[in-house]
Short mmCIF file of C-alpha atoms in Angstrom, two decimals:
data_model
loop_
_atom_site.label_atom_id
_atom_site.label_comp_id
_atom_site.label_asym_id
_atom_site.label_seq_id
_atom_site.Cartn_x
_atom_site.Cartn_y
_atom_site.Cartn_z
CA UNK A 1 49.81 -34.49 -50.17
CA UNK A 2 49.54 -33.61 -54.37
CA UNK A 3 46.75 -32.99 -56.15
CA UNK A 4 47.47 -35.91 -58.15
CA UNK A 5 47.27 -38.25 -54.52
CA UNK A 6 44.39 -36.43 -53.36
CA UNK A 7 42.59 -37.04 -57.07
CA UNK A 8 44.05 -41.03 -57.28
CA UNK A 9 42.53 -41.46 -53.32
CA UNK A 10 39.61 -39.52 -54.43
CA UNK A 11 38.78 -41.63 -57.65
CA UNK A 12 38.96 -45.00 -55.72
CA UNK A 13 36.36 -43.94 -53.20
CA UNK A 14 34.36 -42.87 -55.46
CA UNK A 15 34.39 -46.35 -57.05
CA UNK A 16 34.28 -47.85 -53.71
CA UNK A 17 31.24 -46.30 -53.95
CA UNK A 18 31.41 -43.64 -51.33
CA UNK A 19 28.88 -40.82 -51.11
CA UNK A 20 30.69 -38.18 -49.49
CA UNK A 21 33.39 -38.92 -51.75
CA UNK A 22 31.24 -37.64 -54.53
CA UNK A 23 30.30 -34.75 -53.32
CA UNK A 24 33.58 -33.84 -52.46
CA UNK A 25 34.81 -34.28 -56.11
CA UNK A 26 31.40 -32.17 -57.29
CA UNK A 27 33.00 -29.97 -54.49
CA UNK A 28 36.57 -29.93 -56.04
CA UNK A 29 35.78 -29.28 -59.89
CA UNK A 30 31.99 -28.06 -59.95
CA UNK A 31 33.05 -24.47 -60.29
CA UNK A 32 35.85 -25.47 -63.62
CA UNK A 33 32.66 -27.39 -65.21
CA UNK A 34 30.28 -24.29 -64.47
CA UNK A 35 32.92 -22.25 -66.00
CA UNK A 36 33.73 -24.21 -69.06
CA UNK A 37 29.83 -25.02 -69.89
CA UNK A 38 29.39 -20.95 -69.73
CA UNK A 39 32.27 -20.43 -72.44
CA UNK A 40 29.77 -22.73 -74.92
CA UNK A 41 26.67 -21.77 -74.02
CA UNK A 42 24.60 -18.52 -73.08
CA UNK A 43 21.17 -19.13 -71.37
CA UNK A 44 22.20 -20.45 -67.83
CA UNK A 45 19.28 -22.45 -66.81
CA UNK A 46 20.92 -24.95 -69.88
CA UNK A 47 24.68 -24.34 -68.39
CA UNK A 48 23.36 -25.73 -64.78
CA UNK A 49 21.52 -28.61 -66.83
CA UNK A 50 24.51 -29.01 -68.83
CA UNK A 51 26.91 -29.39 -65.53
CA UNK A 52 23.98 -32.10 -63.93
CA UNK A 53 24.70 -34.07 -67.56
CA UNK A 54 28.61 -33.81 -67.10
CA UNK A 55 28.67 -34.64 -63.57
CA UNK A 56 25.97 -37.57 -64.31
CA UNK A 57 28.23 -39.19 -66.94
CA UNK A 58 31.51 -38.71 -64.87
CA UNK A 59 29.72 -40.54 -62.00
CA UNK A 60 28.35 -43.51 -63.86
CA UNK A 61 31.81 -43.94 -65.89
CA UNK A 62 34.19 -42.77 -63.07
CA UNK A 63 34.54 -47.17 -62.60
CA UNK A 64 36.45 -47.25 -66.40
CA UNK A 65 38.93 -44.15 -65.46
CA UNK A 66 42.16 -46.66 -65.30
CA UNK A 67 44.22 -43.47 -64.25
CA UNK A 68 45.70 -43.65 -68.04
CA UNK A 69 46.10 -39.07 -68.01
CA UNK A 70 45.53 -36.82 -65.09
CA UNK A 71 41.56 -36.86 -63.98
CA UNK A 72 41.56 -32.81 -64.98
CA UNK A 73 41.90 -34.65 -68.26
CA UNK A 74 39.40 -36.83 -67.82
CA UNK A 75 36.78 -34.71 -66.60
CA UNK A 76 37.63 -32.30 -69.20
CA UNK A 77 37.08 -35.00 -72.16
CA UNK A 78 33.88 -35.27 -71.01
CA UNK A 79 32.79 -32.07 -69.95
CA UNK A 80 33.64 -30.48 -73.76
CA UNK A 81 32.15 -33.60 -75.58
CA UNK A 82 28.36 -32.65 -73.65
CA UNK A 83 29.32 -28.69 -74.46
CA UNK A 84 30.13 -29.56 -78.08
CA UNK A 85 26.97 -31.91 -78.26
CA UNK A 86 24.60 -29.25 -76.85
CA UNK A 87 25.70 -26.89 -79.25
CA UNK A 88 25.25 -29.28 -82.60
CA UNK A 89 21.52 -29.78 -81.05
CA UNK A 90 21.00 -26.12 -80.08
CA UNK A 91 22.92 -24.59 -83.45
CA UNK A 92 24.09 -22.12 -81.05
CA UNK A 93 27.31 -20.38 -81.69
CA UNK A 94 27.38 -17.92 -79.06
CA UNK A 95 30.36 -17.99 -76.49
CA UNK A 96 29.93 -15.37 -73.35
CA UNK A 97 32.50 -15.74 -70.74
CA UNK A 98 31.64 -16.07 -67.45
CA UNK A 99 30.72 -13.62 -66.05
CA UNK A 100 33.11 -11.28 -63.71
CA UNK A 101 36.37 -12.96 -64.95
CA UNK A 102 36.07 -12.16 -68.84
CA UNK A 103 38.34 -8.80 -68.34
CA UNK A 104 39.04 -9.28 -64.57
CA UNK A 105 43.25 -8.79 -65.34
CA UNK A 106 42.07 -5.52 -67.63
CA UNK A 107 42.87 -2.17 -66.01
CA UNK A 108 39.55 -0.51 -66.14
CA UNK A 109 38.26 2.85 -64.17
CA UNK A 110 35.30 3.06 -62.01
CA UNK A 111 33.83 5.56 -64.47
CA UNK A 112 30.41 5.09 -66.84
CA UNK A 113 32.23 5.51 -69.86
CA UNK A 114 34.60 2.75 -69.49
CA UNK A 115 31.77 0.49 -67.72
CA UNK A 116 30.21 0.54 -71.08
CA UNK A 117 33.81 0.02 -73.25
CA UNK A 118 34.10 -3.72 -70.66
CA UNK A 119 30.70 -4.69 -71.69
CA UNK A 120 31.56 -3.72 -75.28
CA UNK A 121 34.81 -5.39 -75.63
CA UNK A 122 32.96 -8.81 -73.89
CA UNK A 123 30.31 -8.70 -76.23
CA UNK A 124 32.99 -8.52 -79.14
CA UNK A 125 35.20 -11.40 -78.07
CA UNK A 126 31.94 -13.41 -77.51
CA UNK A 127 31.92 -12.45 -81.46
CA UNK A 128 35.26 -13.22 -82.18
CA UNK A 129 35.30 -16.54 -80.46
CA UNK A 130 32.26 -17.31 -81.79
CA UNK A 131 33.68 -17.25 -85.59
CA UNK A 132 36.63 -19.64 -84.98
CA UNK A 133 36.24 -23.07 -86.12
CA UNK A 134 35.34 -25.51 -83.63
CA UNK A 135 39.13 -26.64 -82.70
CA UNK A 136 40.06 -23.31 -83.06
CA UNK A 137 38.06 -22.56 -80.33
CA UNK A 138 37.94 -25.66 -78.43
CA UNK A 139 41.87 -24.93 -78.18
CA UNK A 140 41.91 -21.15 -76.80
CA UNK A 141 38.79 -22.02 -74.57
CA UNK A 142 41.05 -25.18 -72.91
CA UNK A 143 44.47 -23.37 -72.98
CA UNK A 144 43.92 -20.12 -72.82
CA UNK A 145 40.84 -19.77 -70.32
CA UNK A 146 41.44 -22.95 -68.72
CA UNK A 147 45.10 -23.03 -68.01
CA UNK A 148 45.38 -26.75 -69.71
CA UNK A 149 48.78 -27.77 -71.13
CA UNK A 150 49.08 -28.77 -74.69
CA UNK A 151 49.92 -32.45 -74.22
CA UNK A 152 46.41 -32.23 -71.90
CA UNK A 153 44.61 -30.54 -74.95
CA UNK A 154 45.41 -33.21 -77.16
CA UNK A 155 44.64 -36.05 -74.96
CA UNK A 156 41.29 -33.89 -74.35
CA UNK A 157 40.85 -33.16 -78.15
CA UNK A 158 42.61 -36.34 -79.51
CA UNK A 159 44.80 -34.65 -81.35
CA UNK A 160 48.21 -34.64 -81.87
CA UNK A 161 50.14 -31.65 -80.34
CA UNK A 162 51.17 -30.14 -83.49
CA UNK A 163 47.79 -29.74 -83.95
CA UNK A 164 47.11 -28.48 -80.94
CA UNK A 165 50.20 -25.66 -81.17
CA UNK A 166 49.15 -24.94 -85.01
CA UNK A 167 45.81 -24.62 -84.33
CA UNK A 168 45.73 -22.62 -80.94
CA UNK A 169 48.59 -20.50 -82.99
CA UNK A 170 45.78 -19.81 -86.40
CA UNK A 171 42.81 -18.91 -83.48
CA UNK A 172 44.96 -16.30 -81.92
CA UNK A 173 45.68 -14.45 -85.57
CA UNK A 174 42.13 -14.64 -86.03
CA UNK A 175 40.86 -13.30 -82.93
CA UNK A 176 43.24 -10.26 -82.83
CA UNK A 177 42.57 -9.60 -86.17
CA UNK A 178 39.42 -9.51 -85.49
CA UNK A 179 39.80 -7.46 -82.11
CA UNK A 180 42.83 -5.37 -82.66
CA UNK A 181 41.03 -2.30 -84.28
CA UNK A 182 38.63 -2.34 -81.56
CA UNK A 183 40.27 -1.40 -78.48
CA UNK A 184 44.11 -3.33 -79.02
CA UNK A 185 45.15 -0.48 -81.48
CA UNK A 186 46.90 -1.77 -84.41
CA UNK A 187 50.16 -2.69 -82.22
CA UNK A 188 48.19 -5.44 -80.51
CA UNK A 189 50.06 -7.82 -78.47
CA UNK A 190 49.47 -11.20 -77.99
CA UNK A 191 49.69 -10.91 -73.92
CA UNK A 192 46.97 -8.08 -74.41
CA UNK A 193 44.63 -10.40 -76.70
CA UNK A 194 44.96 -12.84 -73.86
CA UNK A 195 44.00 -10.43 -71.26
CA UNK A 196 41.36 -9.31 -72.78
CA UNK A 197 39.68 -12.89 -73.49
CA UNK A 198 39.97 -13.89 -69.66
CA UNK A 199 42.75 -15.83 -69.49
CA UNK A 200 43.25 -17.92 -66.44
CA UNK A 201 46.80 -19.72 -66.56
CA UNK A 202 50.11 -18.78 -67.33
CA UNK A 203 52.04 -21.22 -70.47
CA UNK A 204 53.25 -19.73 -72.67
CA UNK A 205 51.37 -19.46 -75.68
CA UNK A 206 51.08 -15.62 -75.86
CA UNK A 207 54.90 -16.57 -77.19
CA UNK A 208 53.37 -19.42 -79.93
CA UNK A 209 51.19 -16.68 -81.02
CA UNK A 210 53.38 -13.89 -81.64
CA UNK A 211 56.55 -15.18 -83.80
#
């Protein structure tokens, strides 16, 4: 059974009020939602509270989900809106990366000086992300760090696909300018920047940026 079909069946079970179905839903998507909130919120306790709010909202509104978009798109739309409202309430621009995946693909050695560099890189990436305009930040987080397609990003953020592409390109230019002199060097490529950001998916965005 494909993910799409299994999601449809899961939604039907949730709509019918089956308690076990919602437990399975949380098991399937909980880690993704927690990872997303950690891109926006620095306090772990706030992240946990935010995840609970998001799932409660999904639980209340799942009856209105008609399947016009993928379930993941529906989930991310709700989750991003909650994250943005939290940031507005708390006037927080802190965008920490999830512990353990921020530089997971980088070839770091097990030496104290390299651990220090990794920690400093994480701080620099957080700072660079926090300077992006909201839409650029959201597109980078969803597309590059969570692997959503251009179309899925457009549906989540309710903007045209062309806007997603242009904001992603602009966001990467800003990030590359902010980070290249720190560790990436003057000849930094978009692909190396994606690694530094903790990229989780491969969807061709680096080609868009490097043109």
